[in-house]
Amino acid sequence: LVRLRARLSRSQTTLGKGLLTLLSREHLDDDTWEEIEDTLLTADVGVAPTEELVERLRERVKVLGTRSPDELRGLLREELLRLIGTEADRSVHTESGVGANGEEKPGVVMVVGVNGTGKTTTTGKLARVLVADGKSVVLGAADTFRAAAADQLQTWGERVGARTVRGPEAGDPASVAFDAVKEGIAESADVVLIDTAGRLHTKTGLMDELGKVKRVVEKHGAVDEVLLVLDATTGQNGLVQARVFAEVVDITGIVLTKLDGTAKGGIVVAVQRELKVPVKLVGLGEGADDLAPFEPEAFVDALIG
Ligand code: GDP
């Protein structure tokens, strides 16, 4: 939690502390409530959730009458948690299963998202977490479009102790993904992580490609997770991207990267509402250890300090 708090320091001062300070004002007049609303909107919580939160806070503060700092903190904590949700299954599923030919099949995770959001980095970090957990991991470099992507992934693989399956440059991403899972089965690996391409300029192209990657991989058996990587610093733009991806493949979890560099932590709320898919992991830096499970309680505590 200390680390999370340090990493989120900017979002914390802007969102959590800002809200608490405003709520502690002696006179909670309309202007103050408007400032509270602005604070939430600036943090990218989104319009509808902001309205909902402010309405509930107003009601509860009225009922409260006198407001001690502890009471306000508790109330804000409860309401933020209510907004984020504490019930969702936030584990990344990597359990092995039964393959198409009855053989044991590794857990298969596809990592999707727009280029530059941190897809390859996230795939590498996730591999590291899994390897540290005693699992054998195969990486599939299905981002054959960006020349450096396969090298970058392979470097991660070498660092964390995972083999990388790659194809020819500009080759067919689906065939690389297929080969990676085939390799995973042959090696009796525990998990196969597939890094995909994320060019967005032609939506149909992306749709065809990602859909095809998934269908082709599924010839080996089920895909267990499709993680959508979103860059928290892109704010509402990220939401637009998220919608496009959700049309293309069934997203099972969201990874919110670059939360270390932004005051826009509220995007956690907005994106979950929008996609109805839980945030499962957060990226808190460029380093190998900077991927953390998303825990609503710890996150909110870090926000409000
Ligand atoms: P991709 O094109 O989606 O595969 O993106 P990359 O994995 O190459 O990442 C793009 C840039 O974002 C790189 O410089 C990464 O080091 C950086 N990056 C990725 N995740 C994070 C994060 O959580 N925090 C910060 N600060 N930078 C990140």
Short mmCIF file of C-alpha atoms and ligand atoms in Angstrom, two decimals:
data_model
loop_
_atom_site.label_atom_id
_atom_site.label_comp_id
_atom_site.label_asym_id
_atom_site.label_seq_id
_atom_site.Cartn_x
_atom_site.Cartn_y
_atom_site.Cartn_z
CA LEU A 1 0.00 0.00 0.00
CA VAL A 2 2.86 2.38 0.83
CA ARG A 3 4.32 1.71 -2.59
CA LEU A 4 0.99 2.14 -4.31
CA ARG A 5 0.49 5.39 -2.45
CA ALA A 6 3.91 6.67 -3.46
CA ARG A 7 3.28 5.72 -7.05
CA LEU A 8 -0.14 7.27 -7.14
CA SER A 9 0.99 10.38 -5.34
CA ARG A 10 -0.06 12.74 -8.08
CA SER A 11 -3.52 11.30 -8.50
CA GLN A 12 -3.81 11.18 -4.75
CA THR A 13 -3.21 14.87 -4.18
CA THR A 14 -5.42 15.84 -7.07
CA LEU A 15 -8.37 13.55 -6.57
CA GLY A 16 -8.57 12.14 -3.07
CA LYS A 17 -7.05 14.98 -1.08
CA GLY A 18 -8.85 17.54 -3.20
CA LEU A 19 -12.19 15.92 -2.50
CA LEU A 20 -11.55 15.63 1.21
CA THR A 21 -10.48 19.25 1.46
CA LEU A 22 -13.57 20.41 -0.38
CA LEU A 23 -15.87 18.23 1.71
CA SER A 24 -14.31 19.63 4.88
CA ARG A 25 -15.26 23.21 4.08
CA GLU A 26 -17.39 24.84 6.67
CA HIS A 27 -20.06 25.84 4.19
CA LEU A 28 -20.89 23.24 1.61
CA ASP A 29 -22.66 25.53 -0.82
CA ASP A 30 -23.50 24.93 -4.48
CA ASP A 31 -20.17 26.37 -5.58
CA THR A 32 -18.32 23.86 -3.47
CA TRP A 33 -20.37 20.97 -4.86
CA GLU A 34 -19.55 22.24 -8.32
CA GLU A 35 -15.87 22.23 -7.43
CA ILE A 36 -16.24 18.68 -6.20
CA GLU A 37 -17.84 17.77 -9.51
CA ASP A 38 -15.03 19.47 -11.44
CA THR A 39 -12.42 17.62 -9.42
CA LEU A 40 -14.04 14.31 -10.31
CA LEU A 41 -14.43 15.21 -13.96
CA THR A 42 -10.82 16.36 -14.18
CA ALA A 43 -9.76 13.00 -12.80
CA ASP A 44 -11.73 11.37 -15.64
CA VAL A 45 -14.33 9.69 -13.47
CA GLY A 46 -16.84 10.42 -16.24
CA VAL A 47 -20.06 12.42 -16.27
CA ALA A 48 -22.65 9.89 -15.16
CA PRO A 49 -20.60 8.38 -12.29
CA THR A 50 -19.66 11.90 -11.14
CA GLU A 51 -23.28 12.97 -10.98
CA GLU A 52 -24.19 9.81 -9.13
CA LEU A 53 -21.37 10.22 -6.63
CA VAL A 54 -22.07 13.89 -5.95
CA GLU A 55 -25.76 13.23 -5.47
CA ARG A 56 -25.04 10.48 -2.94
CA LEU A 57 -22.40 12.52 -1.14
CA ARG A 58 -24.75 15.48 -0.87
CA GLU A 59 -27.47 13.32 0.58
CA ARG A 60 -25.18 11.58 3.04
CA VAL A 61 -23.41 14.76 4.17
CA LYS A 62 -26.83 16.29 4.84
CA VAL A 63 -27.83 13.32 6.97
CA LEU A 64 -24.50 13.46 8.76
CA GLY A 65 -24.96 17.03 10.01
CA THR A 66 -21.67 17.74 11.72
CA ARG A 67 -18.72 16.35 9.85
CA SER A 68 -15.58 15.06 11.51
CA PRO A 69 -12.57 14.41 9.26
CA ASP A 70 -12.78 10.70 10.02
CA GLU A 71 -16.44 10.53 9.16
CA LEU A 72 -15.88 12.35 5.90
CA ARG A 73 -12.99 10.11 5.03
CA GLY A 74 -15.06 7.00 5.76
CA LEU A 75 -17.97 8.28 3.76
CA LEU A 76 -15.84 9.19 0.76
CA ARG A 77 -14.09 5.83 0.97
CA GLU A 78 -17.41 3.98 0.96
CA GLU A 79 -18.82 5.94 -1.92
CA LEU A 80 -15.70 5.62 -4.08
CA LEU A 81 -15.62 1.89 -3.42
CA ARG A 82 -19.26 1.63 -4.30
CA LEU A 83 -18.48 3.32 -7.60
CA ILE A 84 -15.51 1.08 -8.38
CA GLY A 85 -17.20 -2.08 -7.14
CA THR A 86 -15.71 -4.65 -4.80
CA GLU A 87 -17.53 -7.74 -6.03
CA ALA A 88 -15.94 -8.38 -9.41
CA ASP A 89 -13.59 -11.28 -10.06
CA ARG A 90 -10.30 -9.53 -10.63
CA SER A 91 -8.02 -12.53 -10.90
CA VAL A 92 -6.22 -13.17 -14.16
CA HIS A 93 -7.22 -16.67 -15.22
CA THR A 94 -4.30 -18.73 -16.42
CA GLU A 95 -5.39 -22.19 -15.33
CA SER A 96 -4.51 -24.96 -17.76
CA GLY A 97 -7.35 -26.79 -19.42
CA VAL A 98 -8.14 -29.46 -21.96
CA GLY A 99 -7.08 -28.80 -25.52
CA ALA A 100 -8.93 -29.53 -28.74
CA ASN A 101 -7.37 -33.01 -28.98
CA GLY A 102 -7.94 -33.91 -25.38
CA GLU A 103 -4.37 -33.04 -24.40
CA GLU A 104 -3.48 -30.76 -21.53
CA LYS A 105 -3.46 -27.16 -22.71
CA PRO A 106 -1.76 -24.20 -21.04
CA GLY A 107 -3.74 -21.20 -19.89
CA VAL A 108 -3.92 -18.78 -22.82
CA VAL A 109 -3.97 -15.01 -22.38
CA MET A 110 -4.28 -12.55 -25.25
CA VAL A 111 -3.07 -9.03 -24.63
CA VAL A 112 -4.71 -6.43 -26.86
CA GLY A 113 -4.70 -2.66 -27.11
CA VAL A 114 -3.54 0.30 -29.16
CA ASN A 115 0.20 0.61 -29.88
CA GLY A 116 1.99 2.66 -27.27
CA THR A 117 -0.40 1.87 -24.44
CA GLY A 118 2.10 -0.53 -22.88
CA LYS A 119 0.98 -3.85 -24.31
CA THR A 120 4.39 -5.43 -24.78
CA THR A 121 5.66 -4.11 -21.46
CA THR A 122 2.57 -5.46 -19.71
CA THR A 123 3.00 -8.85 -21.37
CA GLY A 124 6.62 -8.94 -20.14
CA LYS A 125 5.70 -7.86 -16.63
CA LEU A 126 2.90 -10.40 -16.47
CA ALA A 127 5.29 -13.13 -17.60
CA ARG A 128 7.59 -12.13 -14.80
CA VAL A 129 4.83 -12.38 -12.21
CA LEU A 130 3.84 -15.83 -13.50
CA VAL A 131 7.42 -17.12 -13.65
CA ALA A 132 8.02 -15.83 -10.11
CA ASP A 133 4.93 -17.84 -9.20
CA GLY A 134 6.65 -20.99 -10.44
CA LYS A 135 4.89 -21.19 -13.79
CA SER A 136 6.53 -21.89 -17.13
CA VAL A 137 5.56 -19.30 -19.70
CA VAL A 138 5.71 -19.11 -23.49
CA LEU A 139 5.40 -15.72 -25.16
CA GLY A 140 3.82 -15.30 -28.58
CA ALA A 141 5.02 -12.26 -30.53
CA ALA A 142 1.93 -11.79 -32.67
CA ASP A 143 2.60 -8.08 -33.12
CA THR A 144 4.34 -8.70 -36.44
CA PHE A 145 3.42 -5.27 -37.71
CA ARG A 146 5.71 -3.17 -35.52
CA ALA A 147 9.20 -4.35 -36.40
CA ALA A 148 10.70 -3.82 -32.95
CA ALA A 149 7.83 -5.39 -31.03
CA ALA A 150 9.02 -9.00 -31.32
CA ASP A 151 12.56 -8.02 -30.29
CA GLN A 152 11.20 -6.09 -27.35
CA LEU A 153 9.09 -9.05 -26.26
CA GLN A 154 11.96 -11.47 -26.70
CA THR A 155 14.16 -9.23 -24.53
CA TRP A 156 11.50 -9.38 -21.83
CA GLY A 157 11.33 -13.14 -22.27
CA GLU A 158 15.08 -13.52 -21.81
CA ARG A 159 14.96 -11.30 -18.76
CA VAL A 160 12.22 -13.20 -17.00
CA GLY A 161 12.94 -16.71 -18.27
CA ALA A 162 10.22 -17.30 -20.85
CA ARG A 163 10.65 -18.58 -24.37
CA THR A 164 9.42 -16.35 -27.18
CA VAL A 165 7.80 -17.73 -30.33
CA ARG A 166 8.04 -15.33 -33.21
CA GLY A 167 7.36 -15.38 -36.93
CA PRO A 168 8.79 -13.61 -39.95
CA GLU A 169 8.58 -9.82 -39.95
CA ALA A 170 5.20 -8.65 -41.29
CA GLY A 171 4.08 -12.28 -41.18
CA ASP A 172 0.62 -13.48 -40.27
CA PRO A 173 -0.11 -12.65 -36.61
CA ALA A 174 -2.66 -15.44 -36.31
CA SER A 175 -0.15 -18.04 -37.41
CA VAL A 176 2.41 -16.81 -34.84
CA ALA A 177 -0.25 -16.97 -32.13
CA PHE A 178 -1.24 -20.47 -33.26
CA ASP A 179 2.40 -21.61 -33.20
CA ALA A 180 2.94 -20.11 -29.74
CA VAL A 181 0.08 -22.11 -28.26
CA LYS A 182 1.20 -25.22 -30.16
CA GLU A 183 4.64 -24.75 -28.65
CA GLY A 184 3.10 -24.23 -25.22
CA ILE A 185 1.23 -27.52 -25.54
CA ALA A 186 4.31 -29.36 -26.82
CA GLU A 187 6.43 -28.03 -23.95
CA SER A 188 3.70 -28.62 -21.37
CA ALA A 189 4.01 -24.95 -20.46
CA ASP A 190 1.64 -23.54 -17.87
CA VAL A 191 0.72 -20.30 -19.61
CA VAL A 192 0.98 -18.79 -23.09
CA LEU A 193 0.84 -15.00 -23.33
CA ILE A 194 0.13 -13.55 -26.75
CA ASP A 195 1.13 -9.98 -27.54
CA THR A 196 -0.94 -8.64 -30.45
CA ALA A 197 -0.72 -5.71 -32.84
CA GLY A 198 -2.69 -2.58 -32.08
CA ARG A 199 -2.85 -0.37 -35.06
CA LEU A 200 -6.12 1.43 -35.11
CA HIS A 201 -6.16 3.35 -38.35
CA THR A 202 -8.44 0.95 -40.08
CA LYS A 203 -10.97 -0.46 -37.72
CA THR A 204 -12.01 -3.21 -40.11
CA GLY A 205 -8.41 -4.33 -40.51
CA LEU A 206 -7.99 -4.54 -36.80
CA MET A 207 -11.30 -6.27 -36.40
CA ASP A 208 -10.42 -8.88 -38.98
CA GLU A 209 -7.00 -9.44 -37.54
CA LEU A 210 -7.76 -9.67 -33.83
CA GLY A 211 -10.84 -11.74 -34.45
CA LYS A 212 -8.81 -14.05 -36.63
CA VAL A 213 -6.01 -14.37 -34.07
CA LYS A 214 -8.53 -15.43 -31.46
CA ARG A 215 -10.36 -17.85 -33.75
CA VAL A 216 -7.14 -19.45 -34.88
CA VAL A 217 -5.80 -19.80 -31.33
CA GLU A 218 -9.12 -21.37 -30.32
CA LYS A 219 -8.41 -24.26 -32.67
CA HIS A 220 -6.17 -25.42 -29.82
CA GLY A 221 -8.86 -24.79 -27.20
CA ALA A 222 -10.23 -21.92 -25.16
CA VAL A 223 -8.61 -18.52 -24.70
CA ASP A 224 -8.81 -17.91 -20.95
CA GLU A 225 -8.32 -14.16 -20.82
CA VAL A 226 -8.39 -11.29 -23.27
CA LEU A 227 -6.78 -8.37 -21.47
CA LEU A 228 -7.29 -4.91 -22.91
CA VAL A 229 -4.40 -2.57 -22.14
CA LEU A 230 -5.39 1.08 -21.76
CA ASP A 231 -3.10 4.03 -21.12
CA ALA A 232 -4.59 5.94 -18.18
CA THR A 233 -3.01 9.18 -19.36
CA THR A 234 -5.13 9.20 -22.52
CA GLY A 235 -8.27 9.71 -20.47
CA GLN A 236 -11.54 9.75 -22.35
CA ASN A 237 -9.68 8.91 -25.58
CA GLY A 238 -8.85 5.59 -24.03
CA LEU A 239 -12.55 4.98 -23.60
CA VAL A 240 -13.15 5.46 -27.30
CA GLN A 241 -10.41 2.93 -28.05
CA ALA A 242 -11.84 0.55 -25.50
CA ARG A 243 -15.21 0.59 -27.21
CA VAL A 244 -13.64 -0.30 -30.56
CA PHE A 245 -11.79 -3.26 -29.09
CA ALA A 246 -14.82 -4.47 -27.20
CA GLU A 247 -16.67 -4.67 -30.51
CA VAL A 248 -13.91 -6.82 -31.95
CA VAL A 249 -13.22 -9.35 -29.18
CA ASP A 250 -14.77 -10.22 -25.84
CA ILE A 251 -12.61 -8.42 -23.32
CA THR A 252 -12.36 -10.25 -19.99
CA GLY A 253 -10.23 -7.77 -18.08
CA ILE A 254 -8.62 -4.35 -18.30
CA VAL A 255 -5.03 -3.40 -17.57
CA LEU A 256 -4.68 0.28 -16.83
CA THR A 257 -1.11 1.38 -17.48
CA LYS A 258 0.84 4.54 -16.60
CA LEU A 259 -1.21 5.25 -13.51
CA ASP A 260 2.09 6.46 -12.05
CA GLY A 261 2.20 9.41 -14.38
CA THR A 262 -1.30 10.78 -14.20
CA ALA A 263 -3.83 12.50 -12.04
CA LYS A 264 -6.53 10.77 -14.01
CA GLY A 265 -7.02 7.70 -11.84
CA GLY A 266 -10.76 8.21 -12.12
CA ILE A 267 -10.62 6.47 -15.48
CA VAL A 268 -10.77 3.23 -13.46
CA VAL A 269 -14.40 4.01 -12.75
CA ALA A 270 -15.29 5.26 -16.20
CA VAL A 271 -13.81 2.36 -18.12
CA GLN A 272 -15.39 -0.33 -15.98
CA ARG A 273 -18.79 1.30 -16.27
CA GLU A 274 -18.39 1.63 -19.99
CA LEU A 275 -17.21 -1.90 -20.73
CA LYS A 276 -18.77 -3.72 -17.80
CA VAL A 277 -15.42 -5.48 -17.44
CA PRO A 278 -13.25 -5.26 -14.31
CA VAL A 279 -9.87 -3.59 -14.13
CA LYS A 280 -7.62 -6.50 -13.16
CA LEU A 281 -4.11 -5.08 -13.24
CA VAL A 282 -2.50 -1.67 -13.06
CA GLY A 283 0.82 -0.49 -14.47
CA LEU A 284 2.71 1.76 -12.07
CA GLY A 285 5.96 2.33 -13.95
CA GLU A 286 8.25 1.04 -16.65
CA GLY A 287 10.13 -1.45 -14.49
CA ALA A 288 9.66 -5.20 -14.33
CA ASP A 289 8.04 -5.04 -10.90
CA ASP A 290 5.66 -2.26 -11.75
CA LEU A 291 2.57 -4.35 -12.45
CA ALA A 292 0.15 -4.77 -9.57
CA PRO A 293 -3.18 -6.49 -9.11
CA PHE A 294 -5.96 -3.94 -8.94
CA GLU A 295 -7.38 -3.97 -5.44
CA PRO A 296 -10.21 -1.48 -5.00
CA GLU A 297 -9.67 -0.98 -1.24
CA ALA A 298 -5.93 -0.36 -1.55
CA PHE A 299 -6.51 1.88 -4.53
CA VAL A 300 -9.09 4.05 -2.77
CA ASP A 301 -6.98 4.20 0.39
CA ALA A 302 -4.03 5.35 -1.68
CA LEU A 303 -6.23 7.97 -3.32
CA ILE A 304 -7.57 9.53 -0.16
CA GLY A 305 -4.39 9.02 1.86
P1 GDP B 1 2.91 -1.21 -26.90
O1 GDP B 1 3.18 -0.50 -28.20
O2 GDP B 1 1.48 -1.12 -26.51
O3 GDP B 1 3.42 -2.60 -26.88
O4 GDP B 1 3.67 -0.35 -25.78
P2 GDP B 1 5.05 -0.62 -25.03
O5 GDP B 1 4.93 -1.81 -24.15
O6 GDP B 1 6.15 -0.58 -26.00
O7 GDP B 1 5.10 0.66 -24.07
C1 GDP B 1 5.15 1.97 -24.56
C2 GDP B 1 5.90 2.84 -23.55
O8 GDP B 1 5.16 2.97 -22.35
C3 GDP B 1 7.24 2.27 -23.14
O9 GDP B 1 8.17 3.31 -23.05
C4 GDP B 1 6.97 1.66 -21.76
O10 GDP B 1 8.12 1.62 -20.96
C5 GDP B 1 5.94 2.62 -21.22
N1 GDP B 1 5.09 2.03 -20.17
C6 GDP B 1 4.39 0.88 -20.22
N2 GDP B 1 3.70 0.68 -19.08
C7 GDP B 1 3.96 1.74 -18.28
C8 GDP B 1 3.52 2.15 -16.95
O11 GDP B 1 2.74 1.49 -16.27
N3 GDP B 1 4.02 3.32 -16.47
C9 GDP B 1 4.87 4.10 -17.21
N4 GDP B 1 5.28 5.24 -16.67
N5 GDP B 1 5.27 3.76 -18.44
C10 GDP B 1 4.85 2.61 -18.98
#
